Amino acid sequence: MVLHIGCIPGDGIGPEIVRETRKVLDRVAEKYGHEIAYTEILLGGASIDVHGVPLTQEAIEAAKKSDAVLMGSIGGDAATSPWYQLPPDKRPEAGLLAIRKALGLFANLRPALLYQELAGACPLKEEISRAGFDMLIMRELTGGLYFGERRTTVENGLRTAVDTLTYNEEEIRRIAVKAFDIARKRRNKVTSVDKANVLDSSRLWRDVTSQVAQEYPDVELSHMLVDNCAMQLVKDPAQFDVILTENMFGDILSDEASMVTGSIGMLASASLNDTKFGLYEPSHGSAPDIAGKDIANPIATVLSASMMLRYSFDLDREADAVEEAVQKVLREGYRTGDIMSAGCVQVGCTGMGDLLAERI
Ligand code: NAD
């Protein structure tokens, strides 16, 4: 199979972690008989340095021509980087928001998985973390409160602010379909999270997800109120497989789920549209404080690439091989500085990339 991958190294540690991820992908291609054609795409600060803007039309076209895009991270140190002297719509992050919009990415996926080898970093009590957890938060990304009409007015001398939370059934349906499809590649369980005891938008969400569930009799659907879900994530995270939720609830719950793993350098993410196309990137930022020192952890980006193999290319066996390589390297005691613990062997970004590629 020929994989056309758009590649955005980005800023800060981005080029280092993408370089190591390509090493792993190239090894996967070699082992399983695929060919990878990479197209380099400039975004964020790297694009400002060359073109004066964080995103060009050519970059959008190049991304659209790819089957999937692998990204490092975007942005610099706001206190010292000249990129942040520019007006807000010309700064690195504006490029990221614009490319997500141009590509129609409405579903954001963030897995939160506790590796037994890293259980010490989990802030939960040992009796809870012992069971381990492996969940995936699917957050709607282009609707809801963050995109609704908003205004601030003064009424009778009092400032009054209004934000509106709107969803139509098609917006709910398309992300529910994604969630059920992805649950089929995991443990066949979807927990749909809403606030249906209060909000009309949540009652519609519940109704439409229940309708979609009828098309997936092999996937178990349950509904949970968002306040309960926030509690359950720290009380019994092992119960979750896919958590499906709207934009604002997902924003909050995905950060909570990330925190309970305790390891920011390990967390992958993906944003998908209604085709097989996706933009795959680590959950963390560009870490300008450690850029160029060969100490960044490339695993979040490598795991994002494994999501790309699974969800954009349906190469489940190859994705499993990448995830098993991560497990093996951790089991053998190799760690980058951010996840280092006593008795382990510390390696740099390049060293970790080499080890992962060798274990494929
Ligand atoms: P950050 O995630 O870059 O860094 C937070 C801390 O975690 C830092 O101490 C950093 O050294 C460490 N860290 C992050 N990733 C690591 C890795 N792979 N290995 C080892 N340590 C790692 O967050 P921040 O400092 O708030 O943001 C820095 C820049 O990244 C900003 O410009 C911000 O806008 C940008 N950012 C970009 C994205 C994105 O591209 N999607 C997401 C978040 C932040």
Short mmCIF file of C-alpha atoms and ligand atoms in Angstrom, two decimals:
data_model
loop_
_atom_site.label_atom_id
_atom_site.label_comp_id
_atom_site.label_asym_id
_atom_site.label_seq_id
_atom_site.Cartn_x
_atom_site.Cartn_y
_atom_site.Cartn_z
CA MET A 1 0.00 0.00 0.00
CA VAL A 2 1.25 3.53 -0.73
CA LEU A 3 0.65 5.92 2.17
CA HIS A 4 0.59 9.61 1.22
CA ILE A 5 1.40 11.38 4.47
CA GLY A 6 1.53 15.13 4.87
CA CYS A 7 4.16 15.94 7.43
CA ILE A 8 4.17 19.10 9.56
CA PRO A 9 7.25 19.17 11.79
CA GLY A 10 6.20 22.56 13.23
CA ASP A 11 8.07 24.41 15.95
CA GLY A 12 10.03 23.77 19.14
CA ILE A 13 10.50 20.03 19.70
CA GLY A 14 8.18 19.34 16.72
CA PRO A 15 10.95 18.60 14.17
CA GLU A 16 12.73 16.23 16.61
CA ILE A 17 9.69 14.18 17.59
CA VAL A 18 8.44 14.00 13.99
CA ARG A 19 11.88 12.87 12.78
CA GLU A 20 11.86 10.01 15.29
CA THR A 21 8.26 9.09 14.43
CA ARG A 22 9.15 8.89 10.74
CA LYS A 23 11.96 6.52 11.69
CA VAL A 24 9.36 4.22 13.29
CA LEU A 25 6.90 4.57 10.39
CA ASP A 26 9.65 3.82 7.86
CA ARG A 27 10.50 0.65 9.74
CA VAL A 28 6.81 -0.34 9.76
CA ALA A 29 6.65 0.25 6.00
CA GLU A 30 9.79 -1.81 5.44
CA LYS A 31 8.57 -4.70 7.58
CA TYR A 32 5.00 -4.86 6.25
CA GLY A 33 5.70 -4.04 2.59
CA HIS A 34 4.28 -0.51 2.30
CA GLU A 35 5.61 2.60 0.67
CA ILE A 36 5.38 6.00 2.34
CA ALA A 37 5.40 9.23 0.34
CA TYR A 38 5.88 12.19 2.68
CA THR A 39 5.03 15.77 1.72
CA GLU A 40 6.59 18.40 4.00
CA ILE A 41 4.13 21.12 5.01
CA LEU A 42 4.99 24.37 6.80
CA LEU A 43 2.67 25.55 9.57
CA GLY A 44 2.90 27.89 12.55
CA GLY A 45 6.15 29.65 13.38
CA ALA A 46 8.05 27.69 10.73
CA SER A 47 5.67 29.07 8.10
CA ILE A 48 5.89 32.64 9.50
CA ASP A 49 9.69 32.50 9.17
CA VAL A 50 9.45 31.56 5.48
CA HIS A 51 6.18 33.10 4.25
CA GLY A 52 5.32 35.73 6.86
CA VAL A 53 2.00 34.00 7.67
CA PRO A 54 1.27 30.91 9.82
CA LEU A 55 -0.64 29.08 7.07
CA THR A 56 -0.62 29.42 3.27
CA GLN A 57 -3.14 28.22 0.71
CA GLU A 58 -0.43 25.88 -0.65
CA ALA A 59 -0.11 24.26 2.77
CA ILE A 60 -3.88 23.66 2.88
CA GLU A 61 -3.84 22.17 -0.62
CA ALA A 62 -0.89 19.91 0.27
CA ALA A 63 -2.70 18.68 3.39
CA LYS A 64 -5.89 18.03 1.39
CA LYS A 65 -3.97 15.99 -1.18
CA SER A 66 -2.56 13.73 1.56
CA ASP A 67 -4.35 10.67 2.95
CA ALA A 68 -3.48 11.85 6.46
CA VAL A 69 -1.29 14.44 8.14
CA LEU A 70 1.25 13.83 10.89
CA MET A 71 2.09 16.90 12.95
CA GLY A 72 4.66 17.73 15.64
CA SER A 73 3.51 20.83 17.45
CA ILE A 74 3.10 24.51 16.83
CA GLY A 75 4.11 27.63 18.72
CA GLY A 76 6.96 29.21 20.64
CA ASP A 77 7.63 30.91 23.93
CA ALA A 78 5.11 33.77 24.02
CA ALA A 79 7.42 35.87 26.25
CA THR A 80 10.48 35.77 24.00
CA SER A 81 9.50 34.68 20.47
CA PRO A 82 9.07 37.44 17.83
CA TRP A 83 6.08 35.46 16.47
CA TYR A 84 4.08 36.84 19.41
CA GLN A 85 4.77 40.46 18.43
CA LEU A 86 2.44 39.83 15.46
CA PRO A 87 -1.33 40.48 15.61
CA PRO A 88 -3.26 37.44 17.02
CA ASP A 89 -4.50 36.29 13.60
CA LYS A 90 -0.90 36.10 12.31
CA ARG A 91 0.52 34.08 15.23
CA PRO A 92 1.45 30.38 15.05
CA GLU A 93 -1.72 29.06 16.75
CA ALA A 94 -3.94 30.91 14.25
CA GLY A 95 -2.47 28.66 11.54
CA LEU A 96 -3.45 25.57 13.49
CA LEU A 97 -7.05 26.72 14.02
CA ALA A 98 -7.31 27.68 10.34
CA ILE A 99 -6.01 24.36 9.01
CA ARG A 100 -8.37 22.41 11.30
CA LYS A 101 -11.26 24.46 9.91
CA ALA A 102 -10.12 24.14 6.28
CA LEU A 103 -9.92 20.36 6.65
CA GLY A 104 -13.37 20.10 8.30
CA LEU A 105 -12.01 18.25 11.35
CA PHE A 106 -15.03 17.85 13.64
CA ALA A 107 -14.02 14.89 15.81
CA ASN A 108 -11.15 15.07 18.27
CA LEU A 109 -9.85 11.82 19.73
CA ARG A 110 -7.67 11.67 22.79
CA PRO A 111 -6.73 8.30 24.20
CA ALA A 112 -5.78 8.11 27.85
CA LEU A 113 -4.00 4.91 28.69
CA LEU A 114 -2.16 3.95 31.83
CA TYR A 115 0.91 1.85 31.12
CA GLN A 116 1.61 -0.43 34.09
CA GLU A 117 5.29 0.53 33.76
CA LEU A 118 4.37 4.20 34.36
CA ALA A 119 1.72 3.61 37.00
CA GLY A 120 3.91 5.49 39.51
CA ALA A 121 3.17 8.75 37.63
CA CYS A 122 -0.60 8.25 37.98
CA PRO A 123 -1.94 10.60 40.67
CA LEU A 124 -4.76 8.21 41.61
CA LYS A 125 -4.65 5.91 44.63
CA GLU A 126 -2.87 2.63 43.98
CA GLU A 127 -6.06 0.61 44.58
CA ILE A 128 -7.64 2.46 41.63
CA SER A 129 -4.65 2.64 39.29
CA ARG A 130 -3.89 -1.06 39.83
CA ALA A 131 -6.77 -1.97 37.50
CA GLY A 132 -5.18 0.15 34.74
CA PHE A 133 -7.29 2.00 32.17
CA ASP A 134 -7.45 2.47 28.44
CA MET A 135 -10.06 4.95 27.26
CA LEU A 136 -10.56 7.27 24.35
CA ILE A 137 -12.36 10.59 24.61
CA MET A 138 -14.13 11.63 21.45
CA ARG A 139 -14.95 15.32 21.58
CA GLU A 140 -17.07 17.23 19.06
CA LEU A 141 -14.84 20.04 17.85
CA THR A 142 -16.75 22.44 15.62
CA GLY A 143 -20.12 23.05 17.31
CA GLY A 144 -21.68 23.77 20.68
CA LEU A 145 -20.98 26.58 23.08
CA TYR A 146 -17.62 27.61 21.60
CA PHE A 147 -19.17 28.31 18.20
CA GLY A 148 -22.62 29.59 19.19
CA GLU A 149 -23.81 33.17 19.04
CA ARG A 150 -22.46 35.27 21.90
CA ARG A 151 -22.89 38.82 23.09
CA THR A 152 -22.42 41.08 26.09
CA THR A 153 -24.94 43.85 26.63
CA VAL A 154 -25.69 46.34 29.37
CA GLU A 155 -29.21 46.10 30.77
CA ASN A 156 -30.34 48.47 33.49
CA GLY A 157 -26.70 49.33 34.16
CA LEU A 158 -25.72 45.66 34.57
CA ARG A 159 -23.43 43.92 32.10
CA THR A 160 -25.07 40.72 30.88
CA ALA A 161 -23.31 38.05 28.82
CA VAL A 162 -24.96 35.34 26.69
CA ASP A 163 -23.39 32.30 25.03
CA THR A 164 -25.50 29.85 23.07
CA LEU A 165 -25.05 26.10 22.85
CA THR A 166 -26.46 24.82 19.58
CA TYR A 167 -26.31 21.41 17.92
CA ASN A 168 -28.35 20.05 15.06
CA GLU A 169 -29.03 16.35 14.72
CA GLU A 170 -26.70 15.93 11.75
CA GLU A 171 -23.75 17.32 13.74
CA ILE A 172 -24.51 14.84 16.52
CA ARG A 173 -25.12 11.95 14.19
CA ARG A 174 -21.83 12.24 12.27
CA ILE A 175 -19.70 12.20 15.43
CA ALA A 176 -21.77 9.41 16.98
CA VAL A 177 -21.15 7.30 13.86
CA LYS A 178 -17.39 7.94 14.25
CA ALA A 179 -17.55 6.94 17.92
CA PHE A 180 -19.36 3.66 17.19
CA ASP A 181 -17.02 2.85 14.28
CA ILE A 182 -14.00 3.41 16.52
CA ALA A 183 -15.52 1.43 19.40
CA ARG A 184 -15.65 -1.53 17.00
CA LYS A 185 -11.88 -1.33 16.71
CA ARG A 186 -11.59 -1.29 20.52
CA ARG A 187 -13.79 -2.92 23.20
CA ASN A 188 -17.23 -2.20 21.69
CA LYS A 189 -18.41 0.20 24.38
CA VAL A 190 -19.55 3.82 24.06
CA THR A 191 -20.41 6.05 27.02
CA SER A 192 -22.21 9.13 25.75
CA VAL A 193 -21.82 12.03 28.15
CA ASP A 194 -24.34 14.87 28.38
CA LYS A 195 -26.39 16.98 30.78
CA ALA A 196 -29.78 15.70 29.64
CA ASN A 197 -31.41 16.43 33.02
CA VAL A 198 -31.05 20.16 32.23
CA LEU A 199 -30.13 20.98 28.64
CA ASP A 200 -32.26 20.60 25.50
CA SER A 201 -29.11 20.21 23.40
CA SER A 202 -28.17 17.24 25.61
CA ARG A 203 -31.62 15.67 25.25
CA LEU A 204 -31.21 15.85 21.48
CA TRP A 205 -27.67 14.44 21.84
CA ARG A 206 -29.04 11.49 23.84
CA ASP A 207 -31.85 10.88 21.38
CA VAL A 208 -29.62 10.90 18.29
CA THR A 209 -26.85 8.76 19.83
CA SER A 210 -29.51 6.21 20.87
CA GLN A 211 -30.81 6.15 17.28
CA VAL A 212 -27.30 5.62 15.89
CA ALA A 213 -26.73 2.83 18.43
CA GLN A 214 -29.50 0.82 16.76
CA GLU A 215 -27.26 0.53 13.69
CA TYR A 216 -24.51 -0.97 15.89
CA PRO A 217 -26.11 -3.82 17.86
CA ASP A 218 -22.64 -5.20 18.68
CA VAL A 219 -21.65 -1.98 20.48
CA GLU A 220 -22.95 -1.28 23.99
CA LEU A 221 -24.17 2.29 24.53
CA SER A 222 -24.69 3.86 27.93
CA HIS A 223 -25.46 7.47 28.86
CA MET A 224 -23.84 9.35 31.71
CA LEU A 225 -24.31 12.85 33.07
CA VAL A 226 -21.20 14.99 32.75
CA ASP A 227 -20.89 15.72 36.48
CA ASN A 228 -21.00 12.01 37.23
CA CYS A 229 -18.46 11.33 34.46
CA ALA A 230 -16.02 13.84 35.99
CA MET A 231 -16.25 11.84 39.23
CA GLN A 232 -16.09 8.41 37.62
CA LEU A 233 -12.87 9.35 35.76
CA VAL A 234 -11.03 9.53 39.06
CA LYS A 235 -13.07 6.89 40.91
CA ASP A 236 -13.16 4.07 38.38
CA PRO A 237 -11.49 4.99 35.06
CA ALA A 238 -11.22 1.31 34.07
CA GLN A 239 -14.97 1.24 33.27
CA PHE A 240 -14.55 3.42 30.15
CA ASP A 241 -13.78 2.49 26.56
CA VAL A 242 -14.98 5.28 24.20
CA ILE A 243 -16.40 8.43 25.84
CA LEU A 244 -18.42 10.44 23.33
CA THR A 245 -19.28 14.02 24.18
CA GLU A 246 -19.91 17.55 22.96
CA ASN A 247 -17.31 20.29 22.62
CA MET A 248 -17.12 21.97 26.04
CA PHE A 249 -17.68 18.83 28.12
CA GLY A 250 -15.01 17.12 25.99
CA ASP A 251 -12.58 20.00 26.47
CA ILE A 252 -12.77 19.60 30.23
CA LEU A 253 -13.03 15.80 30.46
CA SER A 254 -10.16 15.16 28.03
CA ASP A 255 -7.81 17.27 30.15
CA GLU A 256 -8.95 15.45 33.26
CA ALA A 257 -8.42 12.07 31.58
CA SER A 258 -4.93 13.15 30.43
CA MET A 259 -3.99 14.21 33.93
CA VAL A 260 -4.88 10.87 35.45
CA THR A 261 -2.28 9.17 33.24
CA GLY A 262 0.34 11.53 34.69
CA SER A 263 2.56 11.52 31.59
CA ILE A 264 2.11 14.36 29.09
CA GLY A 265 4.84 13.06 26.75
CA MET A 266 2.83 9.86 26.19
CA LEU A 267 -0.53 11.27 25.06
CA ALA A 268 -1.54 11.03 21.42
CA SER A 269 -4.40 12.77 19.64
CA ALA A 270 -6.22 12.81 16.33
CA SER A 271 -8.74 15.06 14.64
CA LEU A 272 -10.92 13.50 11.97
CA ASN A 273 -13.37 14.65 9.30
CA ASP A 274 -16.15 12.63 7.68
CA THR A 275 -13.76 10.76 5.38
CA LYS A 276 -10.84 8.59 6.45
CA PHE A 277 -8.64 11.69 6.57
CA GLY A 278 -7.18 12.79 9.90
CA LEU A 279 -4.64 15.14 11.44
CA TYR A 280 -2.55 13.28 14.01
CA GLU A 281 -0.49 15.09 16.64
CA PRO A 282 0.64 14.71 20.24
CA SER A 283 -1.56 16.27 22.94
CA HIS A 284 1.34 18.29 24.29
CA GLY A 285 2.71 21.55 22.89
CA SER A 286 6.01 22.49 21.29
CA ALA A 287 7.94 22.58 24.61
CA PRO A 288 10.28 25.43 23.56
CA ASP A 289 12.07 25.07 26.92
CA ILE A 290 13.61 21.76 25.81
CA ALA A 291 13.76 22.22 22.01
CA GLY A 292 16.98 21.21 20.27
CA LYS A 293 18.37 19.38 23.32
CA ASP A 294 17.48 15.86 22.18
CA ILE A 295 15.61 15.16 25.41
CA ALA A 296 11.96 15.37 24.25
CA ASN A 297 9.82 12.27 24.54
CA PRO A 298 8.72 11.25 21.02
CA ILE A 299 6.24 8.57 22.22
CA ALA A 300 3.08 10.75 22.06
CA THR A 301 3.84 11.47 18.40
CA VAL A 302 4.71 7.85 17.68
CA LEU A 303 1.38 6.79 19.24
CA SER A 304 -0.41 9.46 17.16
CA ALA A 305 1.16 7.83 14.09
CA SER A 306 -0.18 4.46 15.26
CA MET A 307 -3.67 6.02 15.45
CA MET A 308 -3.10 7.23 11.89
CA LEU A 309 -2.28 3.70 10.72
CA ARG A 310 -5.40 2.37 12.47
CA TYR A 311 -8.01 5.03 11.67
CA SER A 312 -6.92 6.56 8.34
CA PHE A 313 -5.36 3.48 6.71
CA ASP A 314 -7.14 0.60 8.50
CA LEU A 315 -3.71 -0.97 9.10
CA ASP A 316 -4.58 -2.45 12.50
CA ARG A 317 -1.77 -5.03 12.50
CA GLU A 318 0.82 -2.31 11.84
CA ALA A 319 -0.73 -0.05 14.51
CA ASP A 320 -0.58 -2.95 17.00
CA ALA A 321 3.11 -3.41 16.14
CA VAL A 322 3.85 0.25 16.98
CA GLU A 323 1.94 0.07 20.27
CA GLU A 324 3.66 -3.20 21.19
CA ALA A 325 7.06 -1.61 20.46
CA VAL A 326 6.21 1.19 22.92
CA GLN A 327 5.19 -1.38 25.55
CA LYS A 328 8.37 -3.41 24.98
CA VAL A 329 10.71 -0.44 25.29
CA LEU A 330 9.00 0.65 28.51
CA ARG A 331 9.07 -2.89 29.88
CA GLU A 332 12.80 -3.08 29.15
CA GLY A 333 13.24 -0.01 31.35
CA TYR A 334 14.12 2.70 28.81
CA ARG A 335 12.81 6.18 29.61
CA THR A 336 13.17 9.74 28.39
CA GLY A 337 13.79 12.34 31.12
CA ASP A 338 10.13 13.31 31.59
CA ILE A 339 9.10 9.75 32.56
CA MET A 340 12.38 8.72 34.20
CA SER A 341 12.29 6.78 37.46
CA ALA A 342 14.87 5.05 39.63
CA GLY A 343 16.43 1.90 38.18
CA CYS A 344 15.55 2.79 34.56
CA VAL A 345 17.91 3.71 31.71
CA GLN A 346 17.60 7.31 30.50
CA VAL A 347 17.72 7.88 26.75
CA GLY A 348 17.26 10.97 24.56
CA CYS A 349 14.74 11.65 21.82
CA THR A 350 16.95 10.03 19.14
CA GLY A 351 17.76 7.08 21.38
CA MET A 352 14.08 6.45 22.07
CA GLY A 353 13.27 6.66 18.33
CA ASP A 354 16.02 4.14 17.54
CA LEU A 355 14.81 1.73 20.23
CA LEU A 356 11.20 1.93 19.04
CA ALA A 357 12.17 1.37 15.39
CA GLU A 358 14.35 -1.60 16.37
CA ARG A 359 11.45 -3.20 18.29
CA ILE A 360 9.05 -3.11 15.32
P1 NAD B 1 3.87 22.23 26.43
O1 NAD B 1 3.03 21.02 26.34
O2 NAD B 1 4.67 22.57 25.22
O3 NAD B 1 4.91 22.06 27.64
C1 NAD B 1 4.50 21.89 29.01
C2 NAD B 1 5.64 21.21 29.77
O4 NAD B 1 5.72 19.84 29.40
C3 NAD B 1 7.03 21.80 29.51
O5 NAD B 1 7.78 21.75 30.68
C4 NAD B 1 7.62 20.88 28.49
O6 NAD B 1 9.04 20.82 28.51
C5 NAD B 1 7.00 19.54 28.85
N1 NAD B 1 6.79 18.67 27.67
C6 NAD B 1 5.85 18.80 26.71
N2 NAD B 1 5.98 17.87 25.78
C7 NAD B 1 7.04 17.11 26.15
C8 NAD B 1 7.68 15.98 25.57
N3 NAD B 1 7.26 15.41 24.42
N4 NAD B 1 8.75 15.46 26.20
C9 NAD B 1 9.19 15.99 27.37
N5 NAD B 1 8.61 17.05 27.96
C10 NAD B 1 7.55 17.61 27.36
O7 NAD B 1 2.92 23.42 26.85
P2 NAD B 1 3.22 24.99 26.97
O8 NAD B 1 4.60 25.20 27.52
O9 NAD B 1 2.06 25.54 27.64
O10 NAD B 1 3.21 25.52 25.47
C11 NAD B 1 4.37 25.71 24.67
C12 NAD B 1 3.94 26.11 23.27
O11 NAD B 1 3.20 25.04 22.67
C13 NAD B 1 3.03 27.34 23.22
O12 NAD B 1 3.41 28.13 22.12
C14 NAD B 1 1.65 26.75 23.01
O13 NAD B 1 0.79 27.64 22.36
C15 NAD B 1 1.99 25.57 22.14
N6 NAD B 1 0.98 24.50 22.12
C16 NAD B 1 0.76 23.91 20.92
C17 NAD B 1 -0.14 22.86 20.83
C18 NAD B 1 -0.34 22.23 19.48
O14 NAD B 1 0.50 22.34 18.59
N7 NAD B 1 -1.44 21.52 19.27
C19 NAD B 1 -0.80 22.39 21.97
C20 NAD B 1 -0.51 23.00 23.22
C21 NAD B 1 0.39 24.05 23.28
#
